[in-house]
Amino acid sequence: MIKARYSWNVQVEGKVKDQDVYRHILKNRGISDPDRFFSMGEESLYDPFLLSGMERAVSRVIQAIASQEKILIYGDYDCDGISAISVLYRTLRSLGARVEYDLPDRFQDGYGLNLRAVGKIIASNVNLVITVDNGITCHDEVAALKKAGIDTIVTDHHEDNGVLPDAYQILHAKYSPEYPFKEIAGVMVAYKLASAIADDKLADLYDLVMIGTIADLMPLVNENQAMVNLGLKQLRKTKNLGLKKLLEFSHLELINETAIAFKIAPKINSSGRLGKALEAVRLLVSESEKEVNELIFQIEENHANRKDLTSEAVALCESLVDPDDDVLVVASPDLHEGVIGICAQKLAEKYQKSTLVITIDDAGIGKGSMRSFGHDNILEMLMQNQTLLNRFGGHAQAAGLQIIPENIPALRAGLNTLSYHPEVPVLNIDMELSLANLEMATVKKLQDLSFFTATFLFSHLEIVRKQLLNGKHTKLQVSDQGKLFDVLSFNNPDYFHRLNPGDMIDVVGGVSINTWKAKNSIQVIIKDLRCDHFQILDFRTLPGWEKEVVFQKGESVSVLNDAFLHSRDVWKKQSTVVLTPRTMVPPLWQLLTKEFLLRAYRYFALEKTSTTQEFAQAVDIEPSQAEIVLSIFLDLGFLEKNAFGFVFQKSNDKKELADSANYRSFAELSDRIEALYNLSVKDLIRYFPQLLEA
């Protein structure tokens, strides 16, 4: 039995017919006019001067351009920040500005404008600093620049920490009462400034703004959806040499939101995770074919390296996890700082627990990334342990911190003493569908319109076949009304180990079209799964299975192996039975062979007396196994037991092994053990009651 990881909230009652799927998707997302929603364009973009302080910021930038003052754009190393730098830099460069760009070293500086960067800025005779996608919490840095006579314009979309920096001007939608939409990315704020300076819509930059918006997981409604519509059109005809190369090397079948979210944005982000974000900026602002051709290979290499580092880091984290903790804390100097956030997210999802992953740098400082699960507010959890931390920040779902390694055990203990939220998190499901009756055209429409968040419930699917791809991806072939479909769970071998052909499952997931050898088929990507019936999980040939499979708290699971059968313990009914490798070496059947028993008989005939330990050592078995043989010999009268051990008794009477009650009992037990390790799972389920008879 596999419990669902989430509480399923199906938003439409009953099983929805294929022809009604699109209508319910729109209704669930509050889209009353799809034609307008997917055609929103420039008319839906808000006037940049609705952002408070825009006029003053524009005047200062125009003055700097006219006076040829040195302008520095200071951004962030994620896709949003990289896109924001690119948008503003391309605009200012086109207007003849004397402009440069920079961003923090992820590993030395951490996030945002920092005092090391400030010293470098002051020394390089910069007159105006414009932050993009950061700066709203940089009080000391902005103050230091102001003291040095350098103006700072902050453009950001993050939360402040209670006090705003004393900047020349701050551009932020949430601090702009007249700006009607607050949920815009850092790149959108940078674009608003660029557009206002140029007094132009800057249509050729829509693609960059769109990429940053999608990458930063902004809600795709209102102005954001309008920018996505415009950006996708622009990307298909882009003049940006770097974006052209990214598209070429990504081999996209379709340019839509899904492609941006899962193909383009991750490549840009990967460079930032490896401390090479400037390479990504150069790619997006370059006007040189030669430079772009060189950079694209570096970007692709960064992406490949990031994926390799992630795989290695996740495996290392898995080996350090204590699954009994309510909050997982793992730390190692061998973790790459650029991927600890991904690791934390993956562990949180797998173990259903908030997770902190810490790497320890060469200077002996622990740098951690934390992700929440369910209703945990990890920022509050860290605040309750702040005396152990050098610094920390973030929000309820994601946070970062620095800590000295000596404090890590205390932090782990502190996090685990906080009230743990046992409520099962809710997974919203658009509707329940019949997989067998789902039409390819319906899936294609959802795919074309990038409803990649659409989530469906498919019930009563029978597993026909299972595969483990690349050692980490589960692929199940399922049957629904006689039709076969592929159901996949990426980076999750757990379902491969916990499911068998013949199991009936309910699956929650998204749908897509898979094309293989010019043949299209519908496939389901798993978000959650349950199996409500009794299961036998076959780990008989999987040493170290404990590290491969994670059971949730409260699951009714029992381990069954030769040792359990041999113990004659009373079986307690469970919903999931785990068959593990043999523990007895040699196996019981071998101890009961005439050859082995004859060898034991000859030993006693020669030695005359012996202890259990001496006998076990002589025939190379465990003392507990020696007791089996001794009990049979006692039954047959071959031995007598006294205070010193066992004494050989020579007998001229012919004895049959079956004359020993212990032999008969152990022989019957041996048969059941061999059945346990040789029958198929299907036969074992049928044979199970007899197998466990006392």
XYZ file of C-alpha atoms in Angstrom:
694
model
C 0.000 0.000 0.000
C 1.313 3.435 -0.925
C -0.215 6.451 0.769
C -0.606 9.658 -1.229
C 1.904 12.289 -0.193
C -0.741 15.030 -0.406
C -4.387 15.516 0.394
C -6.089 15.601 -3.000
C -8.491 18.459 -3.670
C -10.298 17.803 -6.942
C -11.822 21.088 -8.058
C -14.514 19.624 -10.338
C -17.017 17.071 -9.070
C -17.216 13.766 -10.947
C -15.249 12.461 -13.897
C -14.998 15.088 -16.638
C -15.616 14.194 -20.279
C -12.891 14.933 -22.802
C -14.862 17.654 -24.584
C -15.249 19.596 -21.301
C -11.593 19.567 -20.198
C -10.572 22.910 -21.726
C -13.660 24.701 -20.389
C -12.943 23.556 -16.834
C -9.249 24.463 -17.113
C -10.209 28.018 -18.010
C -12.798 28.188 -15.235
C -10.331 26.902 -12.631
C -7.905 29.665 -13.602
C -10.475 32.411 -13.669
C -10.112 32.977 -17.414
C -13.544 34.080 -18.611
C -12.416 35.312 -22.030
C -9.646 33.041 -23.383
C -9.420 34.900 -26.694
C -8.610 38.106 -24.877
C -6.372 36.349 -22.318
C -4.136 34.838 -24.976
C -4.143 37.950 -27.144
C -3.407 40.566 -24.476
C -0.631 42.758 -25.782
C 0.870 46.208 -25.472
C -2.478 47.736 -24.521
C -2.314 45.702 -21.293
C 1.129 46.973 -20.277
C 0.924 49.663 -17.619
C 2.478 53.088 -17.986
C 5.952 52.921 -16.386
C 5.392 56.362 -14.863
C 2.766 54.827 -12.570
C 5.734 53.489 -10.588
C 6.431 55.994 -7.829
C 9.621 57.973 -8.430
C 9.944 57.045 -12.118
C 10.195 60.669 -13.322
C 13.018 61.428 -10.907
C 14.854 58.202 -11.813
C 14.529 58.859 -15.553
C 15.789 62.440 -15.198
C 18.855 61.229 -13.311
C 19.672 58.567 -15.923
C 19.175 60.977 -18.847
C 21.447 63.467 -17.100
C 24.100 60.740 -16.702
C 23.844 59.808 -20.381
C 24.099 63.433 -21.497
C 27.080 64.104 -19.228
C 28.740 60.791 -20.099
C 28.840 59.855 -16.446
C 29.842 56.287 -15.748
C 26.797 54.124 -15.028
C 26.968 50.671 -13.437
C 24.076 48.212 -13.548
C 24.343 45.834 -10.595
C 22.190 42.718 -10.848
C 21.574 39.256 -9.464
C 22.947 35.915 -10.698
C 19.630 34.167 -11.343
C 17.684 34.210 -14.605
C 15.538 37.153 -13.513
C 18.588 39.221 -12.569
C 20.550 38.243 -15.677
C 17.590 39.157 -17.894
C 17.137 42.452 -16.055
C 20.793 43.432 -16.554
C 20.520 42.548 -20.236
C 17.345 44.599 -20.779
C 18.683 47.750 -19.143
C 22.208 47.427 -20.531
C 21.028 46.974 -24.131
C 18.777 50.019 -23.767
C 21.371 52.332 -22.218
C 24.028 51.214 -24.679
C 21.696 51.996 -27.594
C 21.211 55.513 -26.166
C 24.953 56.151 -26.095
C 25.388 55.763 -22.333
C 28.752 55.034 -20.794
C 27.485 51.901 -19.086
C 28.894 48.723 -17.554
C 27.343 45.849 -15.614
C 28.336 43.610 -12.742
C 26.826 41.151 -10.290
C 27.952 39.475 -7.052
C 30.217 36.476 -6.854
C 27.762 33.867 -5.619
C 30.349 32.091 -3.504
C 32.221 35.087 -2.032
C 29.472 37.684 -1.793
C 26.141 35.912 -1.612
C 23.017 37.655 -2.855
C 22.766 41.308 -3.850
C 24.835 44.470 -3.563
C 27.573 44.041 -0.952
C 30.326 46.084 0.659
C 33.097 44.348 -1.294
C 31.350 45.370 -4.500
C 30.839 48.886 -3.129
C 34.581 49.287 -2.589
C 35.218 48.155 -6.144
C 32.553 50.550 -7.467
C 34.009 53.532 -5.608
C 37.508 52.727 -6.863
C 36.325 52.562 -10.482
C 34.931 56.126 -10.540
C 31.302 55.165 -11.111
C 28.852 58.074 -10.857
C 25.508 56.253 -10.887
C 24.576 52.736 -9.746
C 21.316 51.109 -10.833
C 20.465 47.874 -9.042
C 18.190 45.394 -10.781
C 16.426 42.505 -9.025
C 18.146 43.428 -5.734
C 18.962 46.364 -3.485
C 15.814 46.821 -1.397
C 17.576 45.494 1.737
C 21.050 46.960 1.042
C 21.032 49.831 3.563
C 24.736 49.863 4.438
C 25.834 49.502 0.834
C 23.605 52.301 -0.461
C 24.700 54.517 2.416
C 28.386 53.864 1.624
C 27.837 54.765 -2.029
C 25.993 57.945 -1.049
C 28.816 58.933 1.293
C 31.228 58.509 -1.637
C 29.053 60.829 -3.758
C 27.526 58.065 -5.878
C 23.787 58.039 -6.522
C 21.911 54.735 -6.402
C 18.637 53.917 -8.128
C 17.171 50.710 -6.710
C 14.891 48.658 -8.947
C 13.613 45.553 -7.190
C 10.596 43.369 -6.484
C 11.684 41.571 -3.305
C 10.433 42.205 0.237
C 12.201 44.795 2.357
C 13.288 44.061 5.927
C 11.297 46.837 7.530
C 13.398 49.819 6.498
C 14.053 51.093 2.972
C 17.591 52.095 1.927
C 18.414 55.803 1.554
C 18.727 55.586 -2.219
C 18.485 58.412 -4.743
C 15.309 56.692 -5.917
C 13.550 53.351 -5.389
C 11.395 51.791 -8.111
C 9.219 49.025 -6.696
C 5.638 48.123 -7.609
C 4.679 47.300 -4.011
C 5.681 50.796 -2.899
C 3.804 52.460 -5.736
C 0.162 53.093 -4.746
C -0.863 54.036 -8.283
C 0.676 51.001 -9.938
C -2.257 48.574 -10.373
C -0.381 45.242 -10.438
C 2.173 44.366 -7.781
C 3.373 40.851 -8.738
C 6.011 41.722 -11.335
C 9.536 40.336 -11.585
C 12.775 42.275 -11.257
C 13.206 42.181 -15.030
C 9.813 43.850 -15.493
C 10.800 46.715 -13.188
C 14.075 47.115 -15.096
C 12.120 47.067 -18.364
C 9.780 49.812 -17.089
C 12.782 52.017 -16.343
C 14.348 51.248 -19.733
C 11.087 51.971 -21.547
C 10.619 55.260 -19.722
C 14.183 56.386 -20.449
C 13.902 55.498 -24.145
C 10.297 56.763 -24.373
C 9.562 53.614 -26.368
C 7.843 50.240 -25.902
C 11.164 48.505 -26.716
C 9.396 45.594 -28.412
C 12.670 43.895 -29.302
C 13.227 43.300 -25.546
C 9.906 41.589 -24.844
C 11.544 38.166 -25.181
C 14.066 38.872 -22.417
C 11.397 40.302 -20.110
C 9.200 37.272 -20.752
C 12.002 34.810 -19.945
C 12.819 36.487 -16.620
C 9.129 36.666 -15.690
C 8.533 32.958 -16.306
C 11.822 31.923 -14.685
C 11.006 33.790 -11.465
C 7.636 32.017 -11.206
C 5.566 35.172 -11.386
C 1.788 34.626 -11.592
C 0.904 34.568 -15.282
C -2.046 36.906 -15.112
C -2.655 40.568 -15.889
C 0.446 42.402 -17.166
C 2.620 39.310 -16.807
C 0.434 37.295 -19.186
C 0.462 40.179 -21.646
C 4.261 40.204 -21.553
C 4.361 36.439 -22.037
C 2.109 36.733 -25.098
C 4.306 39.510 -26.525
C 7.539 37.800 -25.538
C 6.703 34.487 -27.186
C 5.880 36.259 -30.448
C 9.097 38.254 -30.245
C 11.201 35.194 -29.393
C 10.064 33.402 -32.548
C 11.560 36.259 -34.595
C 14.184 37.453 -32.120
C 17.076 39.627 -33.190
C 19.014 38.787 -30.039
C 21.998 36.706 -31.199
C 22.373 34.973 -27.818
C 18.721 33.954 -27.649
C 18.924 32.651 -31.214
C 21.790 30.391 -30.175
C 19.965 29.228 -27.059
C 16.967 28.255 -29.173
C 19.171 26.508 -31.703
C 20.965 24.448 -29.062
C 17.766 23.615 -27.154
C 16.113 21.796 -30.077
C 12.624 22.963 -29.162
C 9.647 21.384 -30.862
C 7.457 24.256 -29.703
C 8.294 27.715 -28.372
C 5.912 28.231 -25.472
C 5.914 28.875 -21.710
C 6.762 25.247 -21.015
C 9.855 25.420 -23.217
C 10.988 28.609 -21.482
C 10.395 27.204 -17.997
C 12.067 23.838 -18.552
C 14.598 24.397 -21.333
C 15.723 28.018 -21.731
C 15.577 29.458 -18.202
C 17.436 26.512 -16.586
C 20.376 27.016 -18.948
C 20.644 30.666 -17.962
C 20.239 29.789 -14.282
C 22.906 27.074 -14.457
C 25.650 29.576 -15.211
C 24.597 31.597 -12.181
C 24.653 28.506 -9.964
C 28.262 27.847 -10.952
C 29.414 31.416 -10.366
C 29.544 32.135 -14.099
C 26.512 34.387 -14.480
C 28.539 37.032 -16.334
C 28.933 34.563 -19.209
C 25.138 34.376 -19.500
C 24.852 38.181 -19.470
C 27.498 38.455 -22.178
C 25.571 35.942 -24.292
C 22.362 37.975 -24.020
C 23.923 41.393 -24.747
C 26.523 40.476 -27.360
C 26.276 41.783 -30.931
C 29.149 39.595 -32.125
C 28.420 36.319 -33.920
C 31.921 35.117 -33.062
C 31.524 35.857 -29.363
C 28.060 34.275 -29.227
C 29.310 31.126 -30.954
C 32.034 30.810 -28.319
C 29.773 31.621 -25.367
C 27.016 29.148 -26.246
C 29.383 26.237 -25.723
C 30.317 27.603 -22.299
C 26.632 28.003 -21.403
C 25.863 24.443 -22.521
C 28.869 23.142 -20.592
C 27.770 25.042 -17.481
C 24.317 23.496 -17.774
C 25.685 19.977 -18.182
C 28.078 20.481 -15.256
C 25.269 21.821 -13.090
C 23.165 18.730 -13.794
C 26.098 16.426 -12.983
C 26.871 18.342 -9.797
C 23.226 18.148 -8.789
C 23.085 14.377 -9.274
C 26.260 13.868 -7.246
C 25.168 16.280 -4.534
C 21.705 14.741 -4.163
C 23.272 11.281 -3.812
C 25.633 12.604 -1.127
C 22.766 14.315 0.707
C 20.740 11.090 0.598
C 23.573 9.268 2.370
C 23.557 11.875 5.166
C 19.815 12.015 5.788
C 18.386 10.830 9.080
C 14.823 9.949 8.017
C 13.663 9.937 11.650
C 14.139 13.710 11.929
C 11.097 15.961 11.474
C 13.310 18.595 9.844
C 16.167 17.283 7.725
C 19.588 18.912 8.163
C 22.544 17.659 6.120
C 25.989 19.241 5.916
C 29.190 18.451 4.049
C 32.241 20.299 2.697
C 31.873 18.208 -0.472
C 28.632 19.882 -1.600
C 28.802 22.508 -4.348
C 27.266 25.735 -3.106
C 25.547 26.363 -6.416
C 23.264 23.335 -6.132
C 22.422 23.139 -2.420
C 19.087 24.872 -3.037
C 18.114 22.266 -5.624
C 19.196 19.504 -3.228
C 17.105 20.952 -0.414
C 14.065 21.109 -2.671
C 14.484 17.530 -3.880
C 14.925 16.148 -0.355
C 11.938 18.128 0.923
C 9.755 16.675 -1.817
C 11.005 13.118 -1.375
C 10.896 12.930 2.414
C 7.910 15.279 2.854
C 9.857 17.353 5.363
C 11.380 20.805 5.480
C 15.055 20.470 4.608
C 18.258 22.420 5.193
C 21.352 21.609 3.118
C 24.668 23.153 4.189
C 28.020 23.239 2.441
C 31.160 24.227 4.339
C 33.599 26.420 2.405
C 37.392 26.604 2.600
C 37.189 29.371 5.194
C 35.209 27.086 7.488
C 31.879 28.859 7.033
C 28.701 26.853 6.563
C 26.416 28.198 3.857
C 22.947 26.739 3.826
C 19.832 26.713 1.707
C 16.506 25.703 3.239
C 13.184 24.730 1.653
C 9.880 24.248 3.405
C 7.370 21.478 3.065
C 3.673 21.706 3.776
C 2.722 24.482 6.173
C 6.136 25.000 7.768
C 7.281 28.626 7.889
C 11.021 28.103 7.746
C 11.834 31.790 8.205
C 10.088 31.707 11.594
C 11.896 28.451 12.401
C 15.246 30.091 11.674
C 14.319 33.192 13.669
C 13.760 30.977 16.716
C 17.322 29.671 16.254
C 18.967 32.918 15.131
C 21.481 32.966 18.008
C 23.167 30.014 16.282
C 23.393 31.765 12.903
C 25.835 34.295 11.489
C 23.159 35.615 9.142
C 19.978 34.448 7.454
C 17.186 35.678 5.235
C 14.443 34.645 2.858
C 10.756 33.899 3.245
C 8.400 31.208 4.507
C 9.161 28.712 1.740
C 12.845 29.326 0.948
C 15.714 30.776 2.943
C 19.490 31.033 3.055
C 21.870 31.222 5.990
C 25.461 31.244 7.195
C 26.613 29.323 10.257
C 29.838 28.124 11.865
C 30.070 24.309 11.620
C 30.229 23.914 15.410
C 26.665 25.228 15.656
C 25.150 22.854 13.086
C 24.264 20.048 15.578
C 22.561 22.566 17.869
C 20.674 24.062 14.907
C 19.515 20.619 13.841
C 18.320 19.892 17.364
C 16.663 23.302 17.597
C 14.772 22.925 14.331
C 13.608 19.480 15.373
C 12.246 20.669 18.717
C 9.932 23.189 17.080
C 6.297 22.257 16.729
C 6.069 20.074 13.672
C 3.088 20.544 11.380
C 1.656 17.088 10.738
C -1.142 18.270 8.439
C -0.915 16.694 5.030
C -0.336 19.443 2.450
C -3.066 19.944 -0.129
C -2.543 19.244 -3.824
C -5.083 21.034 -5.987
C -6.271 18.898 -8.894
C -8.091 20.413 -11.837
C -10.350 17.407 -12.433
C -10.595 13.635 -12.739
C -10.376 12.199 -16.253
C -10.584 8.839 -17.956
C -7.129 8.259 -19.429
C -8.521 5.831 -22.002
C -10.993 8.448 -23.275
C -8.596 11.403 -23.336
C -8.066 12.619 -26.897
C -4.688 13.543 -28.347
C -6.150 16.816 -29.666
C -7.155 17.854 -26.137
C -3.669 17.238 -24.781
C -2.122 19.083 -27.729
C -4.337 22.107 -27.091
C -3.305 22.242 -23.442
C 0.335 21.804 -24.461
C 0.199 24.483 -27.158
C -1.336 26.963 -24.717
C 1.256 26.079 -22.059
C -1.136 24.888 -19.378
C 1.767 22.911 -17.967
C 0.398 23.351 -14.443
C -2.826 21.492 -15.347
C -3.169 18.544 -12.973
C -5.482 15.554 -13.386
C -6.544 12.480 -11.438
C -6.554 9.100 -13.218
C -8.050 6.243 -11.193
C -7.817 2.432 -11.295
C -4.813 2.068 -13.591
C -3.236 -1.386 -13.685
C 0.537 -1.606 -13.889
C 1.602 -3.844 -16.764
C 5.332 -3.212 -16.803
C 7.929 -1.128 -14.990
C 11.369 0.231 -15.899
C 14.122 2.147 -14.130
C 15.641 4.620 -16.587
C 19.233 5.791 -16.034
C 19.038 4.415 -12.522
C 16.802 7.266 -11.321
C 13.619 7.710 -13.396
C 10.572 5.457 -12.937
C 8.605 4.510 -16.030
C 5.390 2.556 -15.565
C 3.306 1.141 -18.391
C -0.314 1.110 -17.262
C -3.537 -0.215 -18.705
C -6.851 1.640 -18.702
C -9.787 -0.068 -20.398
C -7.353 -2.166 -22.410
C -5.334 0.805 -23.682
C -1.666 1.179 -22.689
C -0.048 4.412 -21.513
C 3.312 5.484 -20.091
C 3.366 7.073 -16.630
C 6.670 8.660 -15.552
C 8.228 9.999 -12.385
C 11.528 11.792 -12.985
C 14.401 11.608 -10.481
C 12.356 9.231 -8.372
C 13.318 5.529 -8.349
C 11.102 5.014 -5.295
C 7.994 4.127 -7.315
C 9.976 1.594 -9.342
C 10.911 -0.237 -6.160
C 7.512 0.106 -4.496
C 5.258 -1.016 -7.334
C 4.858 -4.270 -9.227
C 2.988 -5.434 -12.325
C -0.585 -6.174 -11.339
C -0.787 -3.340 -8.797
C -3.746 -0.986 -9.182
C -2.903 2.687 -8.737
C -4.495 6.132 -8.756
C -2.236 8.775 -10.290
C -2.260 12.563 -10.105
C -0.193 14.316 -12.744
C 0.094 16.381 -15.868
C -0.300 15.118 -19.409
C 1.868 15.646 -22.458
C 2.492 14.198 -25.897
C 5.567 12.053 -26.337
C 6.946 11.626 -29.840
C 9.074 8.561 -30.511
C 10.022 7.364 -33.986
C 7.386 9.626 -35.560
C 4.671 8.110 -33.338
C 2.755 10.275 -30.862
C 1.409 8.984 -27.567
C -0.125 10.493 -24.431
C 1.980 10.212 -21.302
C 1.390 11.192 -17.686
C 4.020 12.900 -15.512
C 3.399 11.900 -11.892
C 2.894 14.479 -9.146
C 1.438 12.034 -6.627
C 0.284 8.427 -6.496
C -1.503 5.974 -4.250
C -1.966 2.223 -4.179
C -4.734 1.204 -1.781
C -4.359 -2.569 -1.710
C -2.074 -5.040 0.067
C 1.407 -5.136 -1.474
C 4.472 -7.325 -1.343
C 7.557 -5.360 -2.299
C 10.302 -7.479 -3.790
C 13.723 -6.360 -2.543
C 15.072 -9.901 -2.350
C 17.916 -9.060 -4.744
C 18.427 -5.453 -3.617
C 21.122 -5.189 -0.916
C 20.993 -1.832 0.802
C 17.311 -1.461 -0.038
C 16.840 0.773 3.018
C 18.708 3.559 1.219
C 16.647 3.167 -1.951
C 13.152 3.385 -0.514
C 11.505 5.944 1.743
C 8.392 5.073 3.740
C 6.255 7.831 5.170
C 5.435 8.116 8.824
C 2.378 6.089 9.698
C 2.720 3.634 6.834
C 1.931 0.059 7.841
C 5.109 -1.749 6.748
C 6.743 -4.997 7.905
C 9.982 -6.663 6.869
C 9.823 -10.341 5.947
C 12.884 -12.522 5.398
C 14.390 -15.867 6.350
C 15.363 -14.546 9.777
C 11.760 -13.617 10.589
C 10.417 -17.010 9.544
C 13.159 -18.680 11.548
C 12.316 -16.611 14.633
C 8.773 -18.077 14.668
C 7.471 -14.652 15.748
C 3.750 -14.004 15.464
C 2.949 -12.155 12.238
C 1.119 -8.866 12.627
C -1.068 -8.010 9.684
C 0.335 -5.107 7.646
C -0.706 -3.392 4.427
C 2.801 -3.517 2.942
C 5.285 -6.368 3.237
C 8.922 -5.870 2.315
C 10.843 -8.953 1.182
C 14.539 -8.447 1.902
C 17.667 -10.412 0.947
C 18.604 -13.520 2.906
C 20.316 -12.978 6.230
C 21.280 -16.612 7.013
C 24.552 -17.850 5.500
C 24.645 -20.687 4.754
C 20.889 -21.018 4.149
C 18.860 -23.396 6.297
C 18.370 -25.934 3.505
C 22.128 -26.437 3.287
C 22.373 -27.224 7.011
C 19.767 -29.949 6.550
C 21.482 -31.799 3.702
C 22.818 -35.301 4.378
C 26.257 -34.127 3.274
C 26.450 -31.368 5.876
C 24.913 -33.455 8.666
C 27.341 -36.307 7.894
C 30.214 -33.840 8.155
C 28.893 -32.723 11.549
C 28.489 -36.344 12.689
C 32.095 -37.131 11.753
C 33.275 -34.117 13.725
C 31.653 -35.379 16.931
C 32.727 -38.947 16.262
C 36.314 -37.689 16.150
C 36.232 -35.059 18.917
C 33.876 -36.961 21.291
C 32.998 -33.762 23.194
C 32.444 -30.185 22.096
C 30.751 -26.890 23.015
C 28.339 -25.076 20.706
C 30.980 -22.439 19.963
C 33.685 -25.012 19.166
C 31.395 -26.931 16.883
C 30.206 -23.786 15.051
C 33.792 -22.678 14.476
C 34.846 -26.121 13.249
C 32.148 -26.303 10.551
C 32.171 -22.551 9.775
C 28.633 -21.592 10.761
C 27.054 -19.235 13.296
C 26.385 -20.522 16.831
C 22.636 -20.033 16.268
C 22.882 -22.296 13.217
C 24.943 -24.821 15.158
C 22.087 -25.105 17.631
C 19.816 -26.328 14.793
C 22.151 -29.239 14.028
C 22.695 -29.978 17.732
C 18.948 -30.131 18.363
C 18.564 -32.720 15.569
C 21.453 -34.832 16.891
C 19.988 -34.719 20.387
C 16.656 -35.944 18.972
C 18.386 -38.848 17.215
C 20.442 -39.809 20.284
C 23.772 -38.980 18.637
C 24.600 -36.556 21.452
C 23.988 -36.020 25.094
C 24.229 -32.661 26.798
C 25.993 -32.056 30.106
C 27.304 -29.067 32.010
C 30.403 -28.840 29.806
C 28.794 -29.204 26.397
C 27.839 -32.111 24.146
C 29.123 -35.691 24.312
C 29.085 -38.025 21.334
C 26.962 -41.203 21.715
C 27.831 -44.023 19.369
C 24.826 -46.079 18.277
C 24.551 -49.169 16.101
C 20.854 -48.528 15.478
C 20.070 -47.082 12.090
C 18.410 -43.684 12.420
C 16.454 -41.756 9.805
C 16.560 -37.952 9.784
C 12.785 -37.927 9.703
C 12.825 -39.591 13.105
C 13.833 -36.192 14.527
C 10.913 -33.881 15.300
C 13.319 -30.928 15.096
C 14.512 -32.061 11.666
C 10.931 -32.305 10.404
C 10.132 -28.857 11.815
C 13.252 -27.247 10.327
C 12.704 -29.005 6.990
C 9.181 -27.564 6.825
C 10.573 -24.149 7.764
C 13.249 -24.507 5.063
C 10.559 -25.208 2.463
C 8.727 -22.041 3.443
C 11.943 -20.008 3.311
C 12.761 -21.328 -0.148
C 9.228 -20.521 -1.281
C 9.768 -16.997 0.033
C 12.885 -16.596 -2.114
C 11.833 -18.450 -5.257
C 8.152 -17.820 -5.879
C 6.987 -14.855 -7.930
C 5.377 -11.962 -6.083
C 2.038 -12.869 -7.641
C 2.286 -16.432 -6.299
C 3.515 -15.207 -2.930
C 0.429 -13.036 -2.497
C -1.730 -16.098 -3.120
C 0.466 -18.313 -0.893
C 0.917 -15.707 1.840
C -1.426 -17.108 4.540
C 0.176 -20.583 4.332
C 3.662 -19.067 4.268
C 3.094 -17.455 7.660
C 1.470 -20.402 9.403
C 3.224 -21.092 12.702
